[in-house]
Amino acid sequence: VVVVVVCSMARVGGNRIHIRMELLEALKKHWFLVGLVLFILLARVAPWIGMKGGPLRPEYTVKYGAVFLIFFNSGLTLKSEELKNALMQYKVHAVIQMFTLAVVPVVMIGIVSMFEAFTSWNEHILTGLSVLSCLPPPVSSAVILTSAAGGNDAAAIFNSAFGSFLGIFVTPFLLFTVVGQSAGVPMQKIFTSLSLTVVFPLVLGQFVRYKAWDAIKSMNIPFSKISSFVLLLIIYTTFCETFSEPVDVDTLTLLELVVFIVVLLLAEMALLFVFCKAMKFPPRDTVCVLFCATHKSLTLGIPMLNIVFAGFKHLSLLSVPILIYHPAQILLGSVLMPTIKTWMAKENSKRALPRNQTQ
């Protein structure tokens, strides 16, 4: 009996150790999602740490430092040939820019008109949705997610940078057409900012790669994990800013708006996925399109609102859709990343199979 009891206890102990090992492996494998939840909880508990003016100073460390690091990292790891080839991918560029700066604003006109007729949403929130639809892609989040998912990060870099420059001219025109407002955009300031945080670090990364890539490669630096951690930092400070600002909207409308934006993002990604499959885009290009064409720039959006609606007493209501969309696009992309990676692996294996058979 004693032997049986001892064996049973040993078996139970062994099972517990096995479960713990599996749990640790799962946490290690999905460390990004675990970090995502912890960072959002931290932002909810203590938003003052990562809000503007807080100890982390995200208006400098994230807006300039993190974005600089993202594009320096991209310039360092990307082959020059990949960047050159990305410039020639006209179909990918056309799909991304046409979708985000033409299709989305036109569709949003219809959606806002429908909401005006069938919902009791505040008119200023609906105007904020129209403004949101006119914004160009961001310069950081789409690049990080594309790279982390194994997509065409060279094309993502080009479209993020090109879309931001294009937005300087196109967004004011769209705002005048869709919302009926116009404004002078501080082009020199935006050009300088984009040049310092996007173009310069990208060129610097390529220069360092050309001069010392063999030495850097031998160090086994985890570039992808660095980019993922930078993304967590961006998510954290974004949620800190969101949680720190009181929103003058009733809870039901706010929840409805969150659900609508998540459904909108999913619908856009599904539509683009089907279109890319029909166009027979390679998996890496499809991932690039999914992120770059659906993301909108908070960096350009908030300053644009402050310019266009300067002195407007309901400015906070206009900014609500943008403040929700920004963390939602990053959070949703992060959650979908494992699924996208799995799909890419399957697609790549399917494409590799015929080649192996012919050989």
GROMACS .gro file of C-alpha atoms in nm:
model
  359
    1VAL     CA    1   0.000   0.000   0.000
    2VAL     CA    2   0.281   0.236   0.091
    3VAL     CA    3   0.451   0.167  -0.240
    4VAL     CA    4   0.128   0.238  -0.430
    5VAL     CA    5   0.075   0.566  -0.241
    6VAL     CA    6   0.435   0.676  -0.304
    7CYS     CA    7   0.409   0.591  -0.674
    8SER     CA    8   0.080   0.781  -0.700
    9MET     CA    9   0.230   1.087  -0.529
   10ALA     CA   10   0.532   1.071  -0.761
   11ARG     CA   11   0.303   1.049  -1.061
   12VAL     CA   12   0.097   1.349  -0.940
   13GLY     CA   13   0.415   1.543  -0.871
   14GLY     CA   14   0.548   1.457  -1.215
   15ASN     CA   15   0.222   1.571  -1.376
   16ARG     CA   16   0.238   1.901  -1.188
   17ILE     CA   17   0.594   1.961  -1.302
   18HIS     CA   18   0.494   1.874  -1.658
   19ILE     CA   19   0.198   2.117  -1.642
   20ARG     CA   20   0.423   2.391  -1.503
   21MET     CA   21   0.678   2.331  -1.780
   22GLU     CA   22   0.404   2.349  -2.044
   23LEU     CA   23   0.268   2.668  -1.886
   24LEU     CA   24   0.614   2.826  -1.884
   25GLU     CA   25   0.666   2.725  -2.247
   26ALA     CA   26   0.327   2.874  -2.342
   27LEU     CA   27   0.410   3.199  -2.159
   28LYS     CA   28   0.752   3.209  -2.328
   29LYS     CA   29   0.600   3.145  -2.669
   30HIS     CA   30   0.324   3.404  -2.625
   31TRP     CA   31   0.527   3.656  -2.423
   32PHE     CA   32   0.409   3.942  -2.642
   33LEU     CA   33   0.038   3.882  -2.570
   34VAL     CA   34   0.115   3.841  -2.198
   35GLY     CA   35   0.310   4.167  -2.204
   36LEU     CA   36   0.025   4.330  -2.394
   37VAL     CA   37  -0.227   4.247  -2.119
   38LEU     CA   38   0.012   4.350  -1.840
   39PHE     CA   39   0.099   4.681  -2.007
   40ILE     CA   40  -0.268   4.770  -2.062
   41LEU     CA   41  -0.349   4.684  -1.698
   42LEU     CA   42  -0.054   4.898  -1.584
   43ALA     CA   43  -0.177   5.185  -1.801
   44ARG     CA   44  -0.523   5.153  -1.644
   45VAL     CA   45  -0.389   5.149  -1.287
   46ALA     CA   46  -0.128   5.425  -1.329
   47PRO     CA   47  -0.182   5.624  -1.650
   48TRP     CA   48   0.017   5.918  -1.515
   49ILE     CA   49   0.344   5.728  -1.571
   50GLY     CA   50   0.313   5.707  -1.950
   51MET     CA   51   0.093   6.008  -2.029
   52LYS     CA   52   0.227   6.327  -2.186
   53GLY     CA   53   0.427   6.518  -1.928
   54GLY     CA   54   0.470   6.203  -1.715
   55PRO     CA   55   0.798   6.039  -1.607
   56LEU     CA   56   0.838   5.852  -1.939
   57ARG     CA   57   0.793   6.171  -2.144
   58PRO     CA   58   0.631   5.988  -2.442
   59GLU     CA   59   0.606   6.315  -2.635
   60TYR     CA   60   0.983   6.277  -2.679
   61THR     CA   61   1.082   5.918  -2.597
   62VAL     CA   62   0.805   5.756  -2.803
   63LYS     CA   63   0.721   6.019  -3.063
   64TYR     CA   64   1.085   6.062  -3.161
   65GLY     CA   65   1.300   5.802  -2.985
   66ALA     CA   66   1.085   5.491  -3.039
   67VAL     CA   67   0.997   5.582  -3.398
   68PHE     CA   68   1.366   5.657  -3.470
   69LEU     CA   69   1.461   5.315  -3.329
   70ILE     CA   70   1.193   5.139  -3.537
   71PHE     CA   71   1.320   5.278  -3.867
   72PHE     CA   72   1.688   5.248  -3.772
   73ASN     CA   73   1.622   4.883  -3.686
   74SER     CA   74   1.441   4.837  -4.019
   75GLY     CA   75   1.722   5.004  -4.213
   76LEU     CA   76   1.977   4.787  -4.035
   77THR     CA   77   1.803   4.454  -4.100
   78LEU     CA   78   1.666   4.514  -4.449
   79LYS     CA   79   1.873   4.426  -4.753
   80SER     CA   80   1.919   4.716  -4.993
   81GLU     CA   81   1.780   4.498  -5.272
   82GLU     CA   82   1.456   4.450  -5.076
   83LEU     CA   83   1.411   4.826  -5.042
   84LYS     CA   84   1.480   4.876  -5.412
   85ASN     CA   85   1.233   4.601  -5.503
   86ALA     CA   86   0.973   4.753  -5.267
   87LEU     CA   87   0.986   5.082  -5.459
   88MET     CA   88   0.882   4.897  -5.775
   89GLN     CA   89   0.577   4.724  -5.624
   90TYR     CA   90   0.326   4.964  -5.779
   91LYS     CA   91   0.024   4.739  -5.728
   92VAL     CA   92   0.081   4.709  -5.354
   93HIS     CA   93   0.138   5.085  -5.316
   94ALA     CA   94  -0.171   5.168  -5.523
   95VAL     CA   95  -0.397   4.934  -5.324
   96ILE     CA   96  -0.279   5.073  -4.988
   97GLN     CA   97  -0.298   5.443  -5.076
   98MET     CA   98  -0.621   5.420  -5.276
   99PHE     CA   99  -0.794   5.219  -5.004
  100THR     CA  100  -0.692   5.436  -4.709
  101LEU     CA  101  -0.727   5.777  -4.880
  102ALA     CA  102  -1.017   5.711  -5.121
  103VAL     CA  103  -1.222   5.400  -5.042
  104VAL     CA  104  -1.242   5.450  -4.664
  105PRO     CA  105  -1.353   5.819  -4.679
  106VAL     CA  106  -1.622   5.739  -4.940
  107VAL     CA  107  -1.755   5.441  -4.742
  108MET     CA  108  -1.752   5.647  -4.421
  109ILE     CA  109  -1.977   5.908  -4.584
  110GLY     CA  110  -2.241   5.638  -4.629
  111ILE     CA  111  -2.190   5.497  -4.278
  112VAL     CA  112  -2.219   5.840  -4.112
  113SER     CA  113  -2.535   5.918  -4.310
  114MET     CA  114  -2.685   5.587  -4.195
  115PHE     CA  115  -2.591   5.653  -3.832
  116GLU     CA  116  -2.746   6.000  -3.850
  117ALA     CA  117  -3.074   5.843  -3.961
  118PHE     CA  118  -3.088   5.536  -3.736
  119THR     CA  119  -2.887   5.613  -3.419
  120SER     CA  120  -2.883   5.878  -3.149
  121TRP     CA  121  -2.506   5.926  -3.160
  122ASN     CA  122  -2.376   6.276  -3.097
  123GLU     CA  123  -2.326   6.468  -3.423
  124HIS     CA  124  -1.974   6.567  -3.317
  125ILE     CA  125  -1.871   6.203  -3.275
  126LEU     CA  126  -2.002   6.133  -3.625
  127THR     CA  127  -1.798   6.427  -3.754
  128GLY     CA  128  -1.497   6.276  -3.574
  129LEU     CA  129  -1.554   5.950  -3.767
  130SER     CA  130  -1.549   6.146  -4.093
  131VAL     CA  131  -1.223   6.316  -3.992
  132LEU     CA  132  -1.077   5.976  -3.897
  133SER     CA  133  -1.152   5.836  -4.242
  134CYS     CA  134  -0.950   6.113  -4.408
  135LEU     CA  135  -0.625   6.041  -4.223
  136PRO     CA  136  -0.320   5.874  -4.385
  137PRO     CA  137  -0.144   5.559  -4.251
  138PRO     CA  138   0.087   5.599  -3.947
  139VAL     CA  139   0.466   5.584  -3.961
  140SER     CA  140   0.530   5.327  -3.688
  141SER     CA  141   0.259   5.078  -3.584
  142ALA     CA  142   0.191   4.935  -3.932
  143VAL     CA  143   0.565   4.882  -3.992
  144ILE     CA  144   0.619   4.705  -3.658
  145LEU     CA  145   0.318   4.475  -3.700
  146THR     CA  146   0.409   4.392  -4.059
  147SER     CA  147   0.766   4.311  -3.959
  148ALA     CA  148   0.662   4.111  -3.650
  149ALA     CA  149   0.418   3.903  -3.857
  150GLY     CA  150   0.685   3.830  -4.120
  151GLY     CA  151   0.528   4.051  -4.386
  152ASN     CA  152   0.690   4.272  -4.647
  153ASP     CA  153   0.839   4.530  -4.411
  154ALA     CA  154   1.023   4.707  -4.693
  155ALA     CA  155   0.692   4.786  -4.866
  156ALA     CA  156   0.541   4.879  -4.527
  157ILE     CA  157   0.820   5.129  -4.464
  158PHE     CA  158   0.774   5.286  -4.807
  159ASN     CA  159   0.395   5.313  -4.775
  160SER     CA  160   0.403   5.448  -4.420
  161ALA     CA  161   0.652   5.718  -4.515
  162PHE     CA  162   0.493   5.793  -4.854
  163GLY     CA  163   0.141   5.789  -4.707
  164SER     CA  164   0.240   6.036  -4.436
  165PHE     CA  165   0.396   6.275  -4.689
  166LEU     CA  166   0.096   6.231  -4.919
  167GLY     CA  167  -0.141   6.297  -4.629
  168ILE     CA  168   0.005   6.644  -4.582
  169PHE     CA  169  -0.157   6.743  -4.913
  170VAL     CA  170  -0.446   6.497  -4.953
  171THR     CA  171  -0.593   6.506  -4.600
  172PRO     CA  172  -0.675   6.882  -4.602
  173PHE     CA  173  -0.850   6.835  -4.939
  174LEU     CA  174  -1.046   6.536  -4.806
  175LEU     CA  175  -1.147   6.727  -4.494
  176PHE     CA  176  -1.277   7.012  -4.706
  177THR     CA  177  -1.469   6.767  -4.929
  178VAL     CA  178  -1.606   6.533  -4.660
  179VAL     CA  179  -1.642   6.758  -4.354
  180GLY     CA  180  -1.662   7.099  -4.518
  181GLN     CA  181  -1.363   7.235  -4.325
  182SER     CA  182  -1.022   7.346  -4.449
  183ALA     CA  183  -0.698   7.451  -4.288
  184GLY     CA  184  -0.340   7.539  -4.359
  185VAL     CA  185  -0.117   7.249  -4.259
  186PRO     CA  186   0.227   7.325  -4.107
  187MET     CA  187   0.403   7.144  -4.393
  188GLN     CA  188   0.756   7.248  -4.302
  189LYS     CA  189   0.718   7.119  -3.945
  190ILE     CA  190   0.570   6.785  -4.061
  191PHE     CA  191   0.832   6.742  -4.335
  192THR     CA  192   1.110   6.807  -4.083
  193SER     CA  193   0.961   6.565  -3.830
  194LEU     CA  194   0.915   6.286  -4.088
  195SER     CA  195   1.264   6.342  -4.226
  196LEU     CA  196   1.425   6.318  -3.880
  197THR     CA  197   1.222   6.022  -3.750
  198VAL     CA  198   1.174   5.818  -4.070
  199VAL     CA  199   1.413   5.902  -4.354
  200PHE     CA  200   1.730   5.979  -4.155
  201PRO     CA  201   1.725   5.666  -3.928
  202LEU     CA  202   1.640   5.446  -4.228
  203VAL     CA  203   1.937   5.581  -4.427
  204LEU     CA  204   2.160   5.561  -4.118
  205GLY     CA  205   2.059   5.198  -4.063
  206GLN     CA  206   2.140   5.113  -4.425
  207PHE     CA  207   2.480   5.287  -4.391
  208VAL     CA  208   2.567   5.096  -4.072
  209ARG     CA  209   2.456   4.772  -4.239
  210TYR     CA  210   2.682   4.842  -4.538
  211LYS     CA  211   2.981   4.917  -4.316
  212ALA     CA  212   2.952   4.664  -4.033
  213TRP     CA  213   2.680   4.404  -4.098
  214ASP     CA  214   2.913   4.103  -4.065
  215ALA     CA  215   3.022   4.215  -3.717
  216ILE     CA  216   2.664   4.298  -3.612
  217LYS     CA  217   2.529   3.966  -3.742
  218SER     CA  218   2.775   3.771  -3.526
  219MET     CA  219   2.628   3.937  -3.213
  220ASN     CA  220   2.289   3.762  -3.267
  221ILE     CA  221   2.093   4.072  -3.167
  222PRO     CA  222   1.717   3.987  -3.138
  223PHE     CA  223   1.597   4.263  -3.372
  224SER     CA  224   1.241   4.129  -3.400
  225LYS     CA  225   1.201   4.115  -3.020
  226ILE     CA  226   1.335   4.470  -2.992
  227SER     CA  227   1.070   4.588  -3.240
  228SER     CA  228   0.800   4.398  -3.050
  229PHE     CA  229   0.907   4.556  -2.720
  230VAL     CA  230   0.900   4.901  -2.880
  231LEU     CA  231   0.546   4.822  -2.997
  232LEU     CA  232   0.450   4.732  -2.637
  233LEU     CA  233   0.592   5.067  -2.524
  234ILE     CA  234   0.385   5.249  -2.786
  235ILE     CA  235   0.072   5.056  -2.683
  236TYR     CA  236   0.137   5.131  -2.315
  237THR     CA  237   0.181   5.508  -2.361
  238THR     CA  238  -0.118   5.520  -2.599
  239PHE     CA  239  -0.345   5.358  -2.339
  240CYS     CA  240  -0.200   5.582  -2.065
  241GLU     CA  241  -0.304   5.886  -2.270
  242THR     CA  242  -0.647   5.732  -2.341
  243PHE     CA  243  -0.715   5.647  -1.974
  244SER     CA  244  -0.587   5.984  -1.848
  245GLU     CA  245  -0.834   6.197  -2.045
  246PRO     CA  246  -1.199   6.206  -1.932
  247VAL     CA  247  -1.441   6.157  -2.222
  248ASP     CA  248  -1.769   6.349  -2.224
  249VAL     CA  249  -1.967   6.059  -2.373
  250ASP     CA  250  -2.222   5.829  -2.210
  251THR     CA  251  -2.103   5.475  -2.144
  252LEU     CA  252  -2.345   5.308  -2.388
  253THR     CA  253  -2.240   5.529  -2.681
  254LEU     CA  254  -1.874   5.473  -2.594
  255LEU     CA  255  -1.918   5.094  -2.591
  256GLU     CA  256  -2.111   5.107  -2.918
  257LEU     CA  257  -1.834   5.316  -3.073
  258VAL     CA  258  -1.564   5.070  -2.958
  259VAL     CA  259  -1.760   4.776  -3.103
  260PHE     CA  260  -1.818   4.964  -3.429
  261ILE     CA  261  -1.448   5.049  -3.471
  262VAL     CA  262  -1.339   4.690  -3.402
  263VAL     CA  263  -1.600   4.558  -3.649
  264LEU     CA  264  -1.489   4.823  -3.903
  265LEU     CA  265  -1.126   4.719  -3.873
  266LEU     CA  266  -1.212   4.350  -3.907
  267ALA     CA  267  -1.436   4.420  -4.210
  268GLU     CA  268  -1.161   4.626  -4.377
  269MET     CA  269  -0.902   4.354  -4.317
  270ALA     CA  270  -1.138   4.081  -4.444
  271LEU     CA  271  -1.217   4.282  -4.758
  272LEU     CA  272  -0.850   4.351  -4.827
  273PHE     CA  273  -0.760   3.987  -4.761
  274VAL     CA  274  -1.014   3.865  -5.018
  275PHE     CA  275  -0.897   4.130  -5.268
  276CYS     CA  276  -0.529   4.039  -5.223
  277LYS     CA  277  -0.610   3.670  -5.271
  278ALA     CA  278  -0.802   3.755  -5.589
  279MET     CA  279  -0.507   3.963  -5.711
  280LYS     CA  280  -0.274   3.672  -5.622
  281PHE     CA  281  -0.051   3.887  -5.401
  282PRO     CA  282   0.225   3.692  -5.223
  283PRO     CA  283   0.154   3.629  -4.852
  284ARG     CA  284   0.416   3.885  -4.740
  285ASP     CA  285   0.257   4.158  -4.953
  286THR     CA  286  -0.091   4.064  -4.827
  287VAL     CA  287   0.019   4.112  -4.466
  288CYS     CA  288   0.168   4.451  -4.554
  289VAL     CA  289  -0.161   4.559  -4.718
  290LEU     CA  290  -0.370   4.437  -4.421
  291PHE     CA  291  -0.184   4.658  -4.174
  292CYS     CA  292  -0.084   4.961  -4.383
  293ALA     CA  293  -0.420   5.014  -4.554
  294THR     CA  294  -0.631   4.987  -4.237
  295HIS     CA  295  -0.423   5.190  -3.992
  296LYS     CA  296  -0.472   5.564  -3.939
  297SER     CA  297  -0.223   5.818  -3.808
  298LEU     CA  298  -0.290   5.966  -3.463
  299THR     CA  299   0.026   6.176  -3.502
  300LEU     CA  300  -0.126   6.369  -3.792
  301GLY     CA  301  -0.489   6.330  -3.680
  302ILE     CA  302  -0.485   6.515  -3.346
  303PRO     CA  303  -0.281   6.816  -3.470
  304MET     CA  304  -0.508   6.833  -3.776
  305LEU     CA  305  -0.816   6.844  -3.552
  306ASN     CA  306  -0.661   7.121  -3.344
  307ILE     CA  307  -0.593   7.324  -3.659
  308VAL     CA  308  -0.920   7.265  -3.842
  309PHE     CA  309  -1.145   7.304  -3.537
  310ALA     CA  310  -0.940   7.557  -3.338
  311GLY     CA  311  -1.150   7.712  -3.062
  312PHE     CA  312  -1.438   7.466  -3.112
  313LYS     CA  313  -1.587   7.383  -2.769
  314HIS     CA  314  -1.672   7.022  -2.864
  315LEU     CA  315  -1.319   6.939  -2.981
  316SER     CA  316  -1.289   6.659  -2.724
  317LEU     CA  317  -1.591   6.481  -2.876
  318LEU     CA  318  -1.443   6.509  -3.226
  319SER     CA  319  -1.124   6.341  -3.109
  320VAL     CA  320  -1.298   6.041  -2.943
  321PRO     CA  321  -1.310   5.819  -3.258
  322ILE     CA  322  -0.939   5.880  -3.328
  323LEU     CA  323  -0.841   5.814  -2.965
  324ILE     CA  324  -1.031   5.482  -2.975
  325TYR     CA  325  -0.920   5.380  -3.326
  326HIS     CA  326  -0.549   5.424  -3.254
  327PRO     CA  327  -0.514   5.174  -2.967
  328ALA     CA  328  -0.775   4.946  -3.128
  329GLN     CA  329  -0.575   4.909  -3.451
  330ILE     CA  330  -0.257   4.820  -3.262
  331LEU     CA  331  -0.432   4.590  -3.014
  332LEU     CA  332  -0.629   4.406  -3.282
  333GLY     CA  333  -0.321   4.367  -3.501
  334SER     CA  334  -0.125   4.228  -3.205
  335VAL     CA  335  -0.400   3.979  -3.117
  336LEU     CA  336  -0.433   3.863  -3.480
  337MET     CA  337  -0.057   3.831  -3.530
  338PRO     CA  338  -0.027   3.460  -3.431
  339THR     CA  339  -0.315   3.372  -3.667
  340ILE     CA  340  -0.156   3.570  -3.951
  341LYS     CA  341   0.181   3.404  -3.888
  342THR     CA  342   0.018   3.059  -3.902
  343TRP     CA  343  -0.160   3.147  -4.227
  344MET     CA  344   0.165   3.277  -4.378
  345ALA     CA  345   0.350   2.959  -4.285
  346LYS     CA  346   0.081   2.744  -4.451
  347GLU     CA  347   0.075   2.959  -4.764
  348ASN     CA  348   0.454   2.956  -4.794
  349SER     CA  349   0.463   2.577  -4.755
  350LYS     CA  350   0.197   2.541  -5.027
  351ARG     CA  351   0.400   2.760  -5.261
  352ALA     CA  352   0.722   2.572  -5.182
  353LEU     CA  353   0.565   2.228  -5.245
  354PRO     CA  354   0.521   2.261  -5.627
  355ARG     CA  355   0.876   2.391  -5.658
  356ASN     CA  356   1.016   2.091  -5.472
  357GLN     CA  357   0.811   1.854  -5.688
  358THR     CA  358   0.941   2.011  -6.010
  359GLN     CA  359   1.297   1.980  -5.882
   0.00000   0.00000   0.00000
